[in-house]
Structures are given as structure tokens and as C-alpha cells.
mmCIF file of C-alpha atoms in Angstrom:
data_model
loop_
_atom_site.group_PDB
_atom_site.id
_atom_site.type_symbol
_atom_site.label_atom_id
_atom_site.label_comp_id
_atom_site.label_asym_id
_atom_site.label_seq_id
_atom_site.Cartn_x
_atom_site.Cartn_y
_atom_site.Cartn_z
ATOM 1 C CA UNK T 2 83.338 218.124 29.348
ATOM 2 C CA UNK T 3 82.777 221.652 28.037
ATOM 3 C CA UNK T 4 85.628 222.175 26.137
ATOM 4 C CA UNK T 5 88.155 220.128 24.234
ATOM 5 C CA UNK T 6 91.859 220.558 23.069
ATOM 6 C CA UNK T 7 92.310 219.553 19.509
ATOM 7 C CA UNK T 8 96.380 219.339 18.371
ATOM 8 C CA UNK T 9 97.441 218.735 15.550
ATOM 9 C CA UNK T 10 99.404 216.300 14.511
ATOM 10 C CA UNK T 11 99.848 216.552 11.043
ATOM 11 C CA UNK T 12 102.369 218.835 8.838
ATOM 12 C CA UNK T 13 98.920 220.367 7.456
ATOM 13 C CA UNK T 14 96.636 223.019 8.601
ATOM 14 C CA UNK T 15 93.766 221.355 10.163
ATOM 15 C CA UNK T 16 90.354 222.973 10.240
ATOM 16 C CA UNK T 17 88.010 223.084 13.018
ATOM 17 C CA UNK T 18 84.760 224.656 11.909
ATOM 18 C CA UNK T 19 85.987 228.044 10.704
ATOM 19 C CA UNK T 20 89.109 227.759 12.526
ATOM 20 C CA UNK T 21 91.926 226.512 11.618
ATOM 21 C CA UNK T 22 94.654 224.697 13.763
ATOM 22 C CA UNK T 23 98.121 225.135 12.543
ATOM 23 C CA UNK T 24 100.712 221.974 12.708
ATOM 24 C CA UNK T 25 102.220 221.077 15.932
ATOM 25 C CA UNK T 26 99.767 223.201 17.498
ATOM 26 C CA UNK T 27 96.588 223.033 19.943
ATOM 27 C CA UNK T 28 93.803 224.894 20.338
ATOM 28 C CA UNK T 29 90.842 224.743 22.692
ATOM 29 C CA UNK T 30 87.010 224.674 20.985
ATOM 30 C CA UNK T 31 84.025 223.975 22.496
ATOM 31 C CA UNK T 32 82.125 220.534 22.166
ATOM 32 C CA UNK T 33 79.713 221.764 19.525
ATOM 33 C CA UNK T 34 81.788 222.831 17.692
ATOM 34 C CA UNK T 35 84.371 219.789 17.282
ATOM 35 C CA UNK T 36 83.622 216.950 14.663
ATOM 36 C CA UNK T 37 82.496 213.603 16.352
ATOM 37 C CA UNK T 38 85.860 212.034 14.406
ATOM 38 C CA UNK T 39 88.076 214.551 16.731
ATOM 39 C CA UNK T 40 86.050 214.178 20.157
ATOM 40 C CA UNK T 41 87.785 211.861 22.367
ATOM 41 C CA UNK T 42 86.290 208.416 23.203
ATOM 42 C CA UNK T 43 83.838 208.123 26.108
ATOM 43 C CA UNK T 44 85.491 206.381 29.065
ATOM 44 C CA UNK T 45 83.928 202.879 29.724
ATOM 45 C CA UNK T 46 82.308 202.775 32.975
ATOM 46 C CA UNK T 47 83.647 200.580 35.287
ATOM 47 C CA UNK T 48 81.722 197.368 36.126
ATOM 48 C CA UNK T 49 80.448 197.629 39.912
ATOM 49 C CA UNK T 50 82.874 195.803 42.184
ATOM 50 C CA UNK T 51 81.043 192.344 43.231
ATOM 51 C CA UNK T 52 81.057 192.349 47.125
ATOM 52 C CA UNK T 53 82.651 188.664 48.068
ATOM 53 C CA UNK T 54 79.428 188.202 50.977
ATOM 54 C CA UNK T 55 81.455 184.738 51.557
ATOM 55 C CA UNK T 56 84.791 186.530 52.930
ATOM 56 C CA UNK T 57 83.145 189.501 54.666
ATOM 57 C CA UNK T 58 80.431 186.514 56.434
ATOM 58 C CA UNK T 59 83.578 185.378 58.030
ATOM 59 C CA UNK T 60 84.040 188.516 59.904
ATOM 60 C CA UNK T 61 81.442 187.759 61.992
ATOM 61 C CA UNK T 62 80.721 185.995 65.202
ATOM 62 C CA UNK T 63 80.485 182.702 65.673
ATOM 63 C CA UNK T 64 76.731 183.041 65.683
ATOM 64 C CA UNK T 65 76.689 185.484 62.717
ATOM 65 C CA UNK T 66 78.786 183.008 60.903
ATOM 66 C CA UNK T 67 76.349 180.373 61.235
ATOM 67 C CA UNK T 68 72.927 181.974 60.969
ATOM 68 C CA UNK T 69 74.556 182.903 57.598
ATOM 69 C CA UNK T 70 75.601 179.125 56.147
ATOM 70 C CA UNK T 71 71.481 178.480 54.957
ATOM 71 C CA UNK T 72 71.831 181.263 52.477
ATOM 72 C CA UNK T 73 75.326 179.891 50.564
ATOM 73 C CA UNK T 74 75.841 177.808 48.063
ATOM 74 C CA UNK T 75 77.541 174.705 48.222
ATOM 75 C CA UNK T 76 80.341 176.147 46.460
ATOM 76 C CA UNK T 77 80.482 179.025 48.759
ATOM 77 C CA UNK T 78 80.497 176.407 51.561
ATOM 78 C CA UNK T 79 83.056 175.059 50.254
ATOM 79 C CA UNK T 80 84.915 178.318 50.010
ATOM 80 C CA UNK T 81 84.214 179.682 53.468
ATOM 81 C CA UNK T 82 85.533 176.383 55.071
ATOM 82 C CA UNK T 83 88.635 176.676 53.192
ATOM 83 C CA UNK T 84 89.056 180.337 54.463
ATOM 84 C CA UNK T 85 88.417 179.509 57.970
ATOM 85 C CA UNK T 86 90.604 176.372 58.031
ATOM 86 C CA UNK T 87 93.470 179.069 56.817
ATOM 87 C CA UNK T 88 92.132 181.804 59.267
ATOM 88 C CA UNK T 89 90.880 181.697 62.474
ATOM 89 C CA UNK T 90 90.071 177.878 62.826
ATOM 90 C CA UNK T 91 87.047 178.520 64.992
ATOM 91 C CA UNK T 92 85.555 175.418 66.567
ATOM 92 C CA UNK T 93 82.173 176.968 66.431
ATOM 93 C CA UNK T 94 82.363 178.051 62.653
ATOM 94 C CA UNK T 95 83.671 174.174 62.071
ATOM 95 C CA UNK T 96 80.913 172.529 63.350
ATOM 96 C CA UNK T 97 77.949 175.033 62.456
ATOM 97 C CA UNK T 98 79.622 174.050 58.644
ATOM 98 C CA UNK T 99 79.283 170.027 59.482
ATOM 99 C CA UNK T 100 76.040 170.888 60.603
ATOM 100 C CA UNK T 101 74.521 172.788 57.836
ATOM 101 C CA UNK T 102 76.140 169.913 55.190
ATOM 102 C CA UNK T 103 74.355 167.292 57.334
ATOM 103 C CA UNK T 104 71.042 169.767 56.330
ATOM 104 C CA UNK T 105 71.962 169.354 52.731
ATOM 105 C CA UNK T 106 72.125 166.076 52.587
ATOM 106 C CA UNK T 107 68.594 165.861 54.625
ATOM 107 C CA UNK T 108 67.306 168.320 52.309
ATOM 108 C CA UNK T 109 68.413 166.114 49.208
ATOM 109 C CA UNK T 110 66.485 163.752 50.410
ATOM 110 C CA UNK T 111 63.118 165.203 51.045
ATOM 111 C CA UNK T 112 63.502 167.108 47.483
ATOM 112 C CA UNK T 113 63.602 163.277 46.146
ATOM 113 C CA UNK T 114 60.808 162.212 47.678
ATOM 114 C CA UNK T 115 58.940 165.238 46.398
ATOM 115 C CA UNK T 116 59.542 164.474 43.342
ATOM 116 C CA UNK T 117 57.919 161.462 43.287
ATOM 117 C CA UNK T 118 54.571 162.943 44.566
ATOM 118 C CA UNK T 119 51.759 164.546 42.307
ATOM 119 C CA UNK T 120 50.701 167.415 42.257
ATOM 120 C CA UNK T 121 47.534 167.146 45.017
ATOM 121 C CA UNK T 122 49.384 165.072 47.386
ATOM 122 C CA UNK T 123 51.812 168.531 46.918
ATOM 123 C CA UNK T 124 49.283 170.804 47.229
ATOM 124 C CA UNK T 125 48.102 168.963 50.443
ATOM 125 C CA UNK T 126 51.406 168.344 51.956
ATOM 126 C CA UNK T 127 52.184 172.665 51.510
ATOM 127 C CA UNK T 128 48.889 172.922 53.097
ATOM 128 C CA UNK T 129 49.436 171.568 56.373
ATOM 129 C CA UNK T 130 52.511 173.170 57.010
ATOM 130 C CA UNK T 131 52.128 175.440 60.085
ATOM 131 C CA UNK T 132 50.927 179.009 59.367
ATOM 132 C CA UNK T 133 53.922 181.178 58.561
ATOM 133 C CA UNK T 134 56.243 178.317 57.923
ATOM 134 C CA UNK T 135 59.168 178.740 55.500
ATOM 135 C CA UNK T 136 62.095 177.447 56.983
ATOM 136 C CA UNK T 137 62.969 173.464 56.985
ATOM 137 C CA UNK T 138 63.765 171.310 54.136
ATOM 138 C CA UNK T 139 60.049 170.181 53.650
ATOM 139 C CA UNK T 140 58.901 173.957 53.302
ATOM 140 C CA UNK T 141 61.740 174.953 51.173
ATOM 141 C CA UNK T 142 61.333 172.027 49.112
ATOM 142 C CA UNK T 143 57.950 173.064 48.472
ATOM 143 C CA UNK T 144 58.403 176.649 47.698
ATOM 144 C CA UNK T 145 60.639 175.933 45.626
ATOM 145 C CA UNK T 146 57.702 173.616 43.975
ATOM 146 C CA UNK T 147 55.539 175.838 44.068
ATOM 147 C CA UNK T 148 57.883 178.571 42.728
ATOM 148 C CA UNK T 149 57.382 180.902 45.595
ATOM 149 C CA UNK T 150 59.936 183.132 48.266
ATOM 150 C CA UNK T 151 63.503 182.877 48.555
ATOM 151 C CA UNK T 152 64.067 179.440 47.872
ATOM 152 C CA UNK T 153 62.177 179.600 44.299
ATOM 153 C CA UNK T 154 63.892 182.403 43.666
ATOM 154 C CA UNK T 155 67.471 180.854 44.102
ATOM 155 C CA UNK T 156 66.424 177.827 42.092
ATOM 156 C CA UNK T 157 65.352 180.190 39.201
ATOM 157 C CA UNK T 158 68.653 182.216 39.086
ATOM 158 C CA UNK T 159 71.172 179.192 39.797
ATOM 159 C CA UNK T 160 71.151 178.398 35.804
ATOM 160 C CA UNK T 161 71.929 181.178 34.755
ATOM 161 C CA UNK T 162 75.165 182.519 32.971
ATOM 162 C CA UNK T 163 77.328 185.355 34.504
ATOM 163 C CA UNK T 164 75.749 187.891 31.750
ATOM 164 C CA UNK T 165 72.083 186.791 32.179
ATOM 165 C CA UNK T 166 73.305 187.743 36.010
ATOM 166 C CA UNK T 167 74.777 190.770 35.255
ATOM 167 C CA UNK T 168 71.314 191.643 33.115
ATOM 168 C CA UNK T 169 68.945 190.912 36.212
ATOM 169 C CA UNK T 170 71.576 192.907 38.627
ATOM 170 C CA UNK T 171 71.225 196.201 36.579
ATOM 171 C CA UNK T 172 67.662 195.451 36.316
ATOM 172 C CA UNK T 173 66.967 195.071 40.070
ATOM 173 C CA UNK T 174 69.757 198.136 40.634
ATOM 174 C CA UNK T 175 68.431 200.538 38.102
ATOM 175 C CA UNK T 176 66.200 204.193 39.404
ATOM 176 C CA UNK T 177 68.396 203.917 42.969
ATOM 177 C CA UNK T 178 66.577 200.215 43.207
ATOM 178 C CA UNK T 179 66.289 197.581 45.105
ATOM 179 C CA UNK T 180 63.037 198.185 45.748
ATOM 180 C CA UNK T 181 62.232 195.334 48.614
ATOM 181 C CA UNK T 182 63.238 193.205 50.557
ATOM 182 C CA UNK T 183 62.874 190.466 48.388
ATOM 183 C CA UNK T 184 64.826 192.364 45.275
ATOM 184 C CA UNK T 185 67.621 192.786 48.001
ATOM 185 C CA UNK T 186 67.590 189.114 48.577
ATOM 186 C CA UNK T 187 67.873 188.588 45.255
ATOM 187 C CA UNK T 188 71.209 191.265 44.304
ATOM 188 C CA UNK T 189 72.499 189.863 47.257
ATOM 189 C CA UNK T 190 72.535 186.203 45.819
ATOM 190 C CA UNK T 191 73.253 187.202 42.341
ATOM 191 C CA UNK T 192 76.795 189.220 43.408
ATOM 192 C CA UNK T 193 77.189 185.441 45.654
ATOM 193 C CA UNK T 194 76.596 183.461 42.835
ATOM 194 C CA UNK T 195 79.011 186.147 40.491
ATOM 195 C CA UNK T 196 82.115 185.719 43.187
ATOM 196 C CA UNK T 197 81.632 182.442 43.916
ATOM 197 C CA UNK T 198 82.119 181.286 40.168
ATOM 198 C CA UNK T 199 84.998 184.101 39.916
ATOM 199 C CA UNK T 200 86.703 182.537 42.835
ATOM 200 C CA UNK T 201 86.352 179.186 40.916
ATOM 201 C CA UNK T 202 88.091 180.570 37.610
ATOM 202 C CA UNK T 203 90.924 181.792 39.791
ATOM 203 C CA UNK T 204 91.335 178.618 41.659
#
């Protein structure tokens, strides 16, 4: 904003730099020349609309749908079955859901038997996975261990409170960012984690 209409309000002259402003009466100055106390307040930026990836998942296919379940949370799961009990109903979307709970629980599992292991018998187990493996409750379990890829990276930003989520967001966002992949991953799961617990308030 270049220039700036001051009125004023009083019943007294009021005095813009060397000009003065006569009551009831506005006149137009430029910005350097207006006091700080007469400049109007900055607008608040707005705070970036968190995309609900839980609702726009279930625009998918079938198959999109369910390639998509590993990356939820539980309470998104929870969510997204809800929604497509009230929606569409698919059959397909039902039982990729059952299926990927029935993971969970597996996955439960295997994380408590890991933690009953020490370190070496870790450090062996991660080393005979297949080359390249990441997927699977054993792997994932052990990244997480390890505190490597996506699955380490979940189970550092699931504690978190919404502002320590906001913080990292702007962080990742910042100089037209993400910058990989992996900082993609991560925005994507933060604005998950931001409308899932939004969707909880509002329940």
C-alpha cells in the first residue's frame, strides 16, 4: 500500500507531518509520511488450508483406495471407514480396510517381540532382510528401530502437538520447499496427522 487515507475523527485539527487534517475530514498521504499510531494494522495471513488426504483418498478406485490404507493412521482408518460406510459402501474398500487392520494387529505383534531383542540380535535380524526391503511389518519395525525412512519418520512426528506440527510444516514449506521426496512424505503426513485430530475435536 502506497498511500493511505487518514480521517479524522475528532472535533480537532489533526496534524499529519506538516499537514494538517481538518475535523470530519480525510486526506490521502503517503506511507512515509503517516505516524506508525495512524497506519492501519497489517492483515493476519491466513493459515494454509490443511488438505483432508483421508476424504480426497476416498475418491479413488478401489485399488487407489487401498494401496493408500498403509500410509493412515489408525484414527484416519477409523475415519475413512466411517465415510465409506455413509458413501459409497464399496465391497472392495470394506475389505482392503479389514485387511490392513488384520496388518496392524500383525504388526503389533512383531514390534513386541522386537522389543524384547538387543541390540545385535537387531542389527542381525535388519541385516538379513532382502536387499531393498522396506515394506512388511518386520522391516518397518526395524526402521523404525533403527530410526531410518518413512516409518521412523512417522514415529518421530506422531508425539508431537499441533504447533510443534505447524513449526516443522513451515519449515519443510519455506524457499518454495519441499525439497524431496522424503520432505513431501513428511508435509503430507503432518497436514494427515493436523486433520485427523481436527476431525476428532469436531466429532
Amino acid at each position: 500500500m502506497d498511500d493511505i487515507p487518514i480521517h479524522n475523527h475528532s472535533p480537532m485539527p489533526l496534524w499529519v507531518g506538516g499537514t494538517m487534517v481538518p475535523p470530519g475530514e480525510t486526506r490521502i498521504f503517503p506511507m512515509h509520511q503517516v505516524p506508525e499510531h495512524l497506519r492501519p494494522a497489517p492483515v493476519a495471513a491466513e493459515p494454509e488450508a490443511v488438505v483432508d488426504l483421508v476424504l480426497a483418498l476416498l475418491d479413488g478406485s478401489v485399488a487407489d483406495v487401498a494401496e493408500g490404507l498403509g500410509d493412515l493412521l489408525d484414527e484416519s482408518l477409523d475415519r475413512l471407514e466411517s465415510a465409506e460406510k455413509a458413501g459409497k459402501a464399496r465391497k472392495g474398500v470394506m475389505s482392503a480396510i479389514a485387511e490392513e487392520r488384520l496388518r496392524r494387529a500383525n504388526a503389533a505383534q512383531i514390534r513386541e517381540q522386537l522389543a524384547q531383542m538387543d541390540d545385535a540380535a537387531l542389527e542381525k535380524l535388519y541385516n538379513d532382510l532382502p536387499d531393498g526391503a522396506v515394506e512388511g511389518p518386520i522391516a518397518e519395525a526395524l526402521m523404525v528401530e533403527r530410526g531410518i525412512g518413512v516409518p521412523a519418520m512417522r514415529a518421530r512426528l506422531l508425539p508431537l502437538d499441533d504447533a510443534a506440527l505447524y513449526a516443522r510444516r513451515a519449515e519443510l514449506t519455506e524457499h518454495d520447499g519441499p525439497d524431496s521426496d522424503d520432505e513431501l512424505a513428511e508435509v503430507q503426513f503432518i497436514d494427515e496427522m493436523l486433520a485427523a485430530r481436527a476431525a476428532a475435536l469436531g466429532a
